[in-house]
Short mmCIF file of C-alpha atoms in Angstrom, two decimals:
data_model
loop_
_atom_site.label_atom_id
_atom_site.label_comp_id
_atom_site.label_asym_id
_atom_site.label_seq_id
_atom_site.Cartn_x
_atom_site.Cartn_y
_atom_site.Cartn_z
CA UNK A 1 -68.05 10.75 2.48
CA UNK A 2 -70.55 8.14 1.32
CA UNK A 3 -67.95 5.51 0.42
CA UNK A 4 -65.45 4.13 2.98
CA UNK A 5 -61.77 4.31 2.15
CA UNK A 6 -59.72 1.32 1.04
CA UNK A 7 -59.10 -1.24 3.82
CA UNK A 8 -55.36 -1.07 3.09
CA UNK A 9 -54.48 2.60 3.67
CA UNK A 10 -50.72 2.14 4.17
CA UNK A 11 -49.76 -0.22 1.36
CA UNK A 12 -48.31 1.24 -1.80
CA UNK A 13 -50.28 -0.04 -4.83
CA UNK A 14 -47.80 0.06 -7.71
CA UNK A 15 -50.26 -1.31 -10.25
CA UNK A 16 -52.78 1.48 -9.76
CA UNK A 17 -50.12 4.16 -9.73
CA UNK A 18 -48.58 2.75 -12.93
CA UNK A 19 -51.99 3.00 -14.61
CA UNK A 20 -51.65 6.78 -14.45
CA UNK A 21 -48.56 6.74 -16.69
CA UNK A 22 -50.46 7.00 -20.02
CA UNK A 23 -52.23 10.15 -18.77
CA UNK A 24 -48.92 11.69 -17.74
CA UNK A 25 -47.39 10.85 -21.13
CA UNK A 26 -50.25 12.53 -23.02
CA UNK A 27 -50.03 15.62 -20.81
CA UNK A 28 -46.28 15.89 -21.42
CA UNK A 29 -46.88 15.50 -25.18
CA UNK A 30 -48.98 18.68 -25.23
CA UNK A 31 -45.79 20.73 -25.36
CA UNK A 32 -47.03 23.35 -22.92
CA UNK A 33 -44.75 25.95 -21.35
CA UNK A 34 -43.43 24.85 -17.93
CA UNK A 35 -45.75 27.10 -15.92
CA UNK A 36 -48.91 25.85 -17.63
CA UNK A 37 -47.68 22.25 -17.64
CA UNK A 38 -47.03 22.45 -13.89
CA UNK A 39 -50.72 23.11 -13.22
CA UNK A 40 -51.85 19.96 -15.03
CA UNK A 41 -49.15 17.88 -13.41
CA UNK A 42 -50.28 19.21 -10.02
CA UNK A 43 -53.80 17.87 -10.58
CA UNK A 44 -52.45 14.51 -11.70
CA UNK A 45 -50.06 14.37 -8.74
CA UNK A 46 -52.98 14.98 -6.38
CA UNK A 47 -54.75 11.96 -7.83
CA UNK A 48 -51.59 9.86 -7.60
CA UNK A 49 -51.05 10.75 -3.96
CA UNK A 50 -54.69 9.94 -3.29
CA UNK A 51 -54.47 6.39 -4.62
CA UNK A 52 -50.85 5.36 -4.10
CA UNK A 53 -51.31 4.21 -0.50
CA UNK A 54 -54.98 3.20 -0.69
CA UNK A 55 -57.37 5.01 1.61
CA UNK A 56 -58.99 6.76 -1.36
CA UNK A 57 -62.61 6.79 -2.51
CA UNK A 58 -64.34 6.78 -5.92
CA UNK A 59 -66.06 10.10 -5.17
CA UNK A 60 -62.84 11.99 -4.44
CA UNK A 61 -61.02 10.34 -7.33
CA UNK A 62 -63.88 11.25 -9.66
CA UNK A 63 -63.71 14.89 -8.62
CA UNK A 64 -59.96 14.97 -9.25
CA UNK A 65 -60.41 13.39 -12.69
CA UNK A 66 -63.08 15.97 -13.53
CA UNK A 67 -60.75 18.75 -12.41
CA UNK A 68 -58.02 17.35 -14.62
CA UNK A 69 -60.36 17.13 -17.60
CA UNK A 70 -61.39 20.74 -17.09
CA UNK A 71 -57.78 21.84 -16.66
CA UNK A 72 -56.66 20.22 -19.92
CA UNK A 73 -59.65 21.66 -21.79
CA UNK A 74 -58.80 25.11 -20.42
CA UNK A 75 -55.17 24.89 -21.46
CA UNK A 76 -55.45 23.49 -25.02
CA UNK A 77 -59.15 23.58 -25.99
CA UNK A 78 -61.53 20.72 -26.78
CA UNK A 79 -59.68 19.36 -29.81
CA UNK A 80 -56.18 19.53 -28.29
CA UNK A 81 -57.41 17.88 -25.13
CA UNK A 82 -58.73 14.74 -26.89
CA UNK A 83 -55.61 12.50 -26.42
CA UNK A 84 -55.46 13.30 -22.72
CA UNK A 85 -59.21 12.86 -22.27
CA UNK A 86 -59.08 9.42 -23.93
CA UNK A 87 -56.29 8.34 -21.55
CA UNK A 88 -58.31 9.63 -18.60
CA UNK A 89 -61.39 7.68 -19.76
CA UNK A 90 -59.39 4.44 -20.02
CA UNK A 91 -58.12 4.91 -16.48
CA UNK A 92 -61.60 5.82 -15.18
CA UNK A 93 -63.16 2.68 -16.72
CA UNK A 94 -60.52 0.47 -15.10
CA UNK A 95 -61.16 2.17 -11.77
CA UNK A 96 -64.92 1.59 -12.09
CA UNK A 97 -64.24 -2.12 -12.47
CA UNK A 98 -61.94 -2.10 -9.47
CA UNK A 99 -64.46 -0.35 -7.23
CA UNK A 100 -67.16 -2.80 -8.35
CA UNK A 101 -64.92 -5.68 -7.28
CA UNK A 102 -64.30 -4.01 -3.93
CA UNK A 103 -68.05 -3.57 -3.35
CA UNK A 104 -68.64 -7.23 -4.23
CA UNK A 105 -65.77 -8.42 -2.02
CA UNK A 106 -64.00 -10.03 -4.99
CA UNK A 107 -61.04 -7.67 -5.26
CA UNK A 108 -57.82 -9.73 -5.22
CA UNK A 109 -55.15 -8.74 -2.69
CA UNK A 110 -52.30 -6.53 -3.78
CA UNK A 111 -49.43 -8.62 -5.10
CA UNK A 112 -46.27 -7.39 -3.45
CA UNK A 113 -42.92 -7.69 -5.16
CA UNK A 114 -40.06 -9.35 -3.21
CA UNK A 115 -38.54 -5.97 -2.45
CA UNK A 116 -41.88 -4.67 -1.15
CA UNK A 117 -42.25 -7.74 1.04
CA UNK A 118 -38.72 -7.20 2.32
CA UNK A 119 -39.51 -3.62 3.26
CA UNK A 120 -42.50 -4.87 5.27
CA UNK A 121 -40.84 -7.84 6.99
CA UNK A 122 -37.70 -6.10 8.23
CA UNK A 123 -39.50 -3.48 10.39
CA UNK A 124 -41.92 -6.15 11.64
CA UNK A 125 -38.93 -8.11 12.92
CA UNK A 126 -37.46 -5.06 14.64
CA UNK A 127 -40.76 -4.46 16.42
CA UNK A 128 -40.71 -8.03 17.71
CA UNK A 129 -37.08 -7.67 18.80
CA UNK A 130 -38.00 -4.57 20.80
CA UNK A 131 -40.83 -6.57 22.36
CA UNK A 132 -38.25 -9.27 23.24
CA UNK A 133 -40.03 -11.83 21.07
CA UNK A 134 -36.77 -13.17 19.69
CA UNK A 135 -38.03 -16.41 18.14
CA UNK A 136 -40.90 -14.69 16.33
CA UNK A 137 -38.54 -11.97 15.08
CA UNK A 138 -36.10 -14.55 13.77
CA UNK A 139 -38.84 -16.46 11.96
CA UNK A 140 -39.94 -13.30 10.15
CA UNK A 141 -36.36 -12.30 9.39
CA UNK A 142 -35.51 -15.73 8.00
CA UNK A 143 -38.39 -15.28 5.55
CA UNK A 144 -36.94 -11.86 4.71
CA UNK A 145 -33.51 -13.43 4.18
CA UNK A 146 -35.04 -15.81 1.63
CA UNK A 147 -36.25 -12.73 -0.26
CA UNK A 148 -32.73 -11.25 -0.19
CA UNK A 149 -31.48 -14.46 -1.81
CA UNK A 150 -34.15 -14.09 -4.49
CA UNK A 151 -33.12 -10.52 -5.23
CA UNK A 152 -29.36 -11.11 -5.19
CA UNK A 153 -27.60 -11.17 -8.56
CA UNK A 154 -23.99 -11.75 -9.58
CA UNK A 155 -23.66 -8.13 -10.71
CA UNK A 156 -24.72 -6.87 -7.26
CA UNK A 157 -21.47 -7.36 -5.40
CA UNK A 158 -22.43 -5.74 -2.11
CA UNK A 159 -25.52 -5.19 0.03
CA UNK A 160 -25.24 -1.47 -0.78
CA UNK A 161 -25.59 -2.26 -4.49
CA UNK A 162 -28.62 -4.43 -3.73
CA UNK A 163 -30.19 -1.57 -1.78
CA UNK A 164 -29.58 0.84 -4.62
CA UNK A 165 -30.80 -1.52 -7.33
CA UNK A 166 -34.15 -2.17 -5.63
CA UNK A 167 -34.47 1.12 -3.72
CA UNK A 168 -34.89 -0.69 -0.44
CA UNK A 169 -35.84 1.29 2.64
CA UNK A 170 -33.65 -0.61 5.08
CA UNK A 171 -29.91 -1.23 4.80
CA UNK A 172 -29.44 -4.92 4.07
CA UNK A 173 -25.87 -4.66 5.36
CA UNK A 174 -26.84 -3.41 8.82
CA UNK A 175 -29.93 -5.59 9.04
CA UNK A 176 -28.14 -8.80 8.03
CA UNK A 177 -25.66 -8.29 10.87
CA UNK A 178 -28.57 -7.80 13.28
CA UNK A 179 -30.12 -10.97 11.86
CA UNK A 180 -27.14 -13.26 12.53
CA UNK A 181 -26.71 -12.03 16.09
CA UNK A 182 -30.43 -12.25 16.81
CA UNK A 183 -30.31 -15.83 15.54
CA UNK A 184 -27.55 -16.38 18.06
CA UNK A 185 -29.79 -15.11 20.85
CA UNK A 186 -32.55 -17.46 19.72
CA UNK A 187 -30.02 -20.28 19.51
CA UNK A 188 -29.43 -20.14 23.26
CA UNK A 189 -32.86 -21.70 23.77
CA UNK A 190 -33.22 -23.56 20.47
CA UNK A 191 -30.14 -24.98 18.68
CA UNK A 192 -32.01 -24.91 15.36
CA UNK A 193 -31.48 -21.15 15.28
CA UNK A 194 -27.75 -21.60 15.82
CA UNK A 195 -27.79 -23.75 12.68
CA UNK A 196 -29.56 -20.91 10.89
CA UNK A 197 -26.94 -18.52 12.26
CA UNK A 198 -24.19 -20.55 10.60
CA UNK A 199 -26.08 -20.84 7.34
CA UNK A 200 -27.03 -17.16 7.03
CA UNK A 201 -23.51 -16.06 7.94
CA UNK A 202 -22.06 -18.24 5.19
CA UNK A 203 -24.69 -17.27 2.63
CA UNK A 204 -24.15 -13.56 3.26
CA UNK A 205 -20.49 -13.88 2.32
CA UNK A 206 -21.27 -16.07 -0.68
CA UNK A 207 -23.99 -13.78 -2.05
CA UNK A 208 -21.91 -10.61 -1.86
CA UNK A 209 -18.24 -10.75 -2.74
CA UNK A 210 -17.59 -7.12 -1.82
CA UNK A 211 -18.43 -6.81 1.88
CA UNK A 212 -17.01 -4.17 4.21
CA UNK A 213 -14.57 -5.59 6.80
CA UNK A 214 -16.90 -4.99 9.76
CA UNK A 215 -19.60 -7.07 8.11
CA UNK A 216 -17.16 -9.88 7.28
CA UNK A 217 -15.95 -9.93 10.89
CA UNK A 218 -19.50 -10.02 12.24
CA UNK A 219 -20.63 -12.75 9.85
CA UNK A 220 -17.67 -15.01 10.51
CA UNK A 221 -17.67 -14.36 14.26
CA UNK A 222 -21.36 -15.27 14.33
CA UNK A 223 -20.57 -18.52 12.57
CA UNK A 224 -17.79 -19.28 15.04
CA UNK A 225 -20.01 -18.59 18.05
CA UNK A 226 -22.78 -20.80 16.68
CA UNK A 227 -20.49 -23.67 15.68
CA UNK A 228 -18.81 -23.69 19.08
CA UNK A 229 -22.18 -23.66 20.82
CA UNK A 230 -23.31 -26.58 18.64
CA UNK A 231 -20.27 -28.60 19.69
CA UNK A 232 -18.63 -28.36 16.26
CA UNK A 233 -15.43 -26.96 17.64
CA UNK A 234 -13.12 -27.97 14.78
CA UNK A 235 -15.36 -26.12 12.31
CA UNK A 236 -15.46 -23.12 14.62
CA UNK A 237 -11.66 -23.08 14.91
CA UNK A 238 -11.36 -23.28 11.12
CA UNK A 239 -13.80 -20.40 10.74
CA UNK A 240 -11.88 -18.14 13.12
CA UNK A 241 -8.58 -19.12 11.50
CA UNK A 242 -9.99 -18.24 8.08
CA UNK A 243 -11.21 -14.93 9.44
CA UNK A 244 -7.86 -13.80 10.83
CA UNK A 245 -6.17 -14.97 7.64
CA UNK A 246 -8.61 -12.95 5.54
CA UNK A 247 -8.52 -9.85 7.77
CA UNK A 248 -5.32 -10.12 9.83
CA UNK A 249 -5.53 -6.57 11.18
CA UNK A 250 -9.09 -6.70 12.53
CA UNK A 251 -8.87 -6.76 16.31
CA UNK A 252 -12.37 -8.10 16.81
CA UNK A 253 -11.56 -11.19 14.76
CA UNK A 254 -9.03 -12.18 17.43
CA UNK A 255 -11.24 -11.08 20.33
CA UNK A 256 -14.10 -13.24 19.07
CA UNK A 257 -11.81 -16.25 18.74
CA UNK A 258 -10.19 -15.72 22.13
CA UNK A 259 -13.55 -15.32 23.87
CA UNK A 260 -14.51 -18.88 23.05
CA UNK A 261 -11.79 -20.24 25.35
CA UNK A 262 -12.81 -18.40 28.49
CA UNK A 263 -15.56 -15.80 28.27
CA UNK A 264 -18.22 -18.04 26.71
CA UNK A 265 -17.17 -21.13 28.65
CA UNK A 266 -18.40 -22.30 32.02
CA UNK A 267 -16.05 -25.29 32.19
CA UNK A 268 -12.84 -26.41 30.46
CA UNK A 269 -11.45 -22.89 30.43
CA UNK A 270 -8.23 -22.41 28.50
CA UNK A 271 -6.72 -19.08 29.47
CA UNK A 272 -3.40 -19.82 27.81
CA UNK A 273 -5.01 -20.37 24.41
CA UNK A 274 -7.05 -17.16 24.77
CA UNK A 275 -3.91 -15.27 25.81
CA UNK A 276 -1.96 -16.57 22.81
CA UNK A 277 -4.64 -15.41 20.38
CA UNK A 278 -4.78 -11.90 21.83
CA UNK A 279 -0.98 -11.66 21.85
CA UNK A 280 -0.99 -12.72 18.21
CA UNK A 281 -3.29 -9.80 17.49
CA UNK A 282 -1.11 -7.32 19.38
CA UNK A 283 1.89 -8.40 17.31
CA UNK A 284 0.23 -6.82 14.24
CA UNK A 285 1.63 -3.27 13.80
CA UNK A 286 -1.47 -2.07 11.92
CA UNK A 287 -4.02 -3.75 14.20
CA UNK A 288 -7.39 -2.01 14.33
CA UNK A 289 -9.18 -1.67 17.68
CA UNK A 290 -5.95 -2.38 19.55
CA UNK A 291 -7.34 -0.69 22.64
CA UNK A 292 -10.21 -3.18 22.78
CA UNK A 293 -7.83 -6.11 22.42
CA UNK A 294 -5.84 -4.74 25.36
CA UNK A 295 -9.01 -4.31 27.40
CA UNK A 296 -10.02 -7.88 26.67
CA UNK A 297 -6.56 -9.04 27.67
CA UNK A 298 -6.92 -7.14 30.95
CA UNK A 299 -10.24 -8.87 31.62
CA UNK A 300 -8.67 -12.22 30.75
CA UNK A 301 -5.78 -11.67 33.17
CA UNK A 302 -8.20 -10.59 35.88
CA UNK A 303 -10.26 -13.73 35.41
CA UNK A 304 -7.15 -15.85 35.19
CA UNK A 305 -5.66 -14.29 38.30
CA UNK A 306 -2.52 -13.46 36.36
CA UNK A 307 -0.75 -10.09 36.84
CA UNK A 308 -0.71 -7.81 33.78
CA UNK A 309 2.21 -8.61 31.50
CA UNK A 310 4.15 -5.41 30.93
CA UNK A 311 6.01 -7.04 28.05
CA UNK A 312 2.85 -6.78 25.96
CA UNK A 313 2.83 -3.44 24.10
CA UNK A 314 0.43 -1.16 25.88
CA UNK A 315 -0.40 -3.69 28.58
CA UNK A 316 1.01 -1.43 31.26
CA UNK A 317 -2.15 0.65 30.84
CA UNK A 318 -4.37 -2.26 31.82
CA UNK A 319 -5.97 -1.85 35.21
CA UNK A 320 -5.86 -4.97 37.43
CA UNK A 321 -9.13 -6.02 39.04
CA UNK A 322 -9.96 -8.50 41.79
CA UNK A 323 -9.75 -12.10 40.49
CA UNK A 324 -13.09 -13.30 39.14
CA UNK A 325 -14.50 -9.82 38.51
CA UNK A 326 -14.60 -10.36 34.77
CA UNK A 327 -17.01 -13.27 35.20
CA UNK A 328 -19.25 -11.63 37.79
CA UNK A 329 -17.53 -13.02 40.90
CA UNK A 330 -16.54 -10.90 43.88
CA UNK A 331 -13.12 -11.20 45.49
CA UNK A 332 -14.76 -13.28 48.22
CA UNK A 333 -16.00 -15.73 45.62
CA UNK A 334 -19.65 -14.76 45.96
CA UNK A 335 -21.83 -14.34 42.94
CA UNK A 336 -22.06 -10.72 41.75
CA UNK A 337 -23.86 -8.95 38.97
CA UNK A 338 -22.22 -9.09 35.50
CA UNK A 339 -20.58 -5.92 34.19
CA UNK A 340 -23.57 -4.22 32.46
CA UNK A 341 -24.33 -1.06 34.48
CA UNK A 342 -27.72 0.10 35.65
CA UNK A 343 -30.06 0.92 34.09
CA UNK A 344 -30.28 -2.34 32.18
CA UNK A 345 -28.78 -2.10 28.73
CA UNK A 346 -31.06 -2.23 25.73
CA UNK A 347 -30.22 -4.66 22.96
CA UNK A 348 -29.20 -1.85 20.63
CA UNK A 349 -27.20 0.12 23.21
CA UNK A 350 -23.38 0.17 23.06
CA UNK A 351 -21.96 -2.85 24.85
CA UNK A 352 -20.72 -2.37 28.42
CA UNK A 353 -17.27 -3.72 27.47
CA UNK A 354 -16.45 -0.65 25.38
CA UNK A 355 -16.19 -2.47 22.06
CA UNK A 356 -18.34 0.08 20.28
CA UNK A 357 -20.58 -2.75 19.07
CA UNK A 358 -24.23 -3.08 19.94
CA UNK A 359 -24.84 -5.00 23.15
CA UNK A 360 -26.76 -7.71 21.27
CA UNK A 361 -23.81 -8.19 18.91
CA UNK A 362 -21.22 -8.41 21.66
CA UNK A 363 -21.90 -9.59 25.23
CA UNK A 364 -25.66 -10.13 25.30
CA UNK A 365 -25.35 -13.87 24.46
CA UNK A 366 -22.82 -14.32 27.26
CA UNK A 367 -24.78 -12.30 29.79
CA UNK A 368 -27.99 -14.16 28.90
CA UNK A 369 -26.30 -17.50 29.40
CA UNK A 370 -25.19 -16.62 32.92
#
């Protein structure tokens, strides 16, 4: 090949692909039988696949255009082929100008739409998360969140509808939950990210009125964790109270609230308040994730040094542990490893506590703070 391929071989160029539409329209207007039409469309599709991601060359494109010209001429004759040939010539002239710009170094960069930018930023952030570059990942994801706010519309009531409307590659629902918890991880070192965690959590619920319960719980729990960490306890309490009022049968709403009084605290522990919140949850007949509430209550009683309360429904199944075990202390009072088993849990692995949530969305902030 005498001409090097495009320097952007993995970026979809919508403008160039769209320029093929007039050729396709003229081919379809020929009224050919399906079998004969399929052959012409195959040649055009080959050209489209060649240019849609860059990495093409003028020589190869020229050969494909010549093959298409010959194919049309063969199917309908010289006169019938004229409309298609004119459309091909218009496209070819535009391409000549583009290649001249590329040779001269004056070709402007591809202008990405917000949804295209979003599809590039989200995986970049995940790569940084895997590399444990939390701050860098959060910075990229905050830019991606700004794009979500640009794309959101009143008629798109859920992240799923946003995904469908813009044909996004990544689930905004799943990713936005990862975003708020990753902001929480960054907030351990830099409180500014805890502020972002509060803001994004609130915006997510304001932008989309029809969120699934798990997302609502995660967004409001993330706000509560961040507000408590920032010393804005009254706001955190109000957030948790609003959450259990909105979703009174979601066990993890109560667990998140209860955790603030003992699991996330190093001083000023309030076991009685945590106990009362978990008991409030267990009083709900239709409580979801009841088994995880009971497990958390068992850990609380172990930490508290209080025997399991058999009056709590299902509490008789809780297994007592040596006092202090829930916070990484041995019975002798010596420092021990926290609960995560070996090998070390990955951020996206199920949490060691059995919640079914990802480790980063559950106990990672607590374990990191130890």
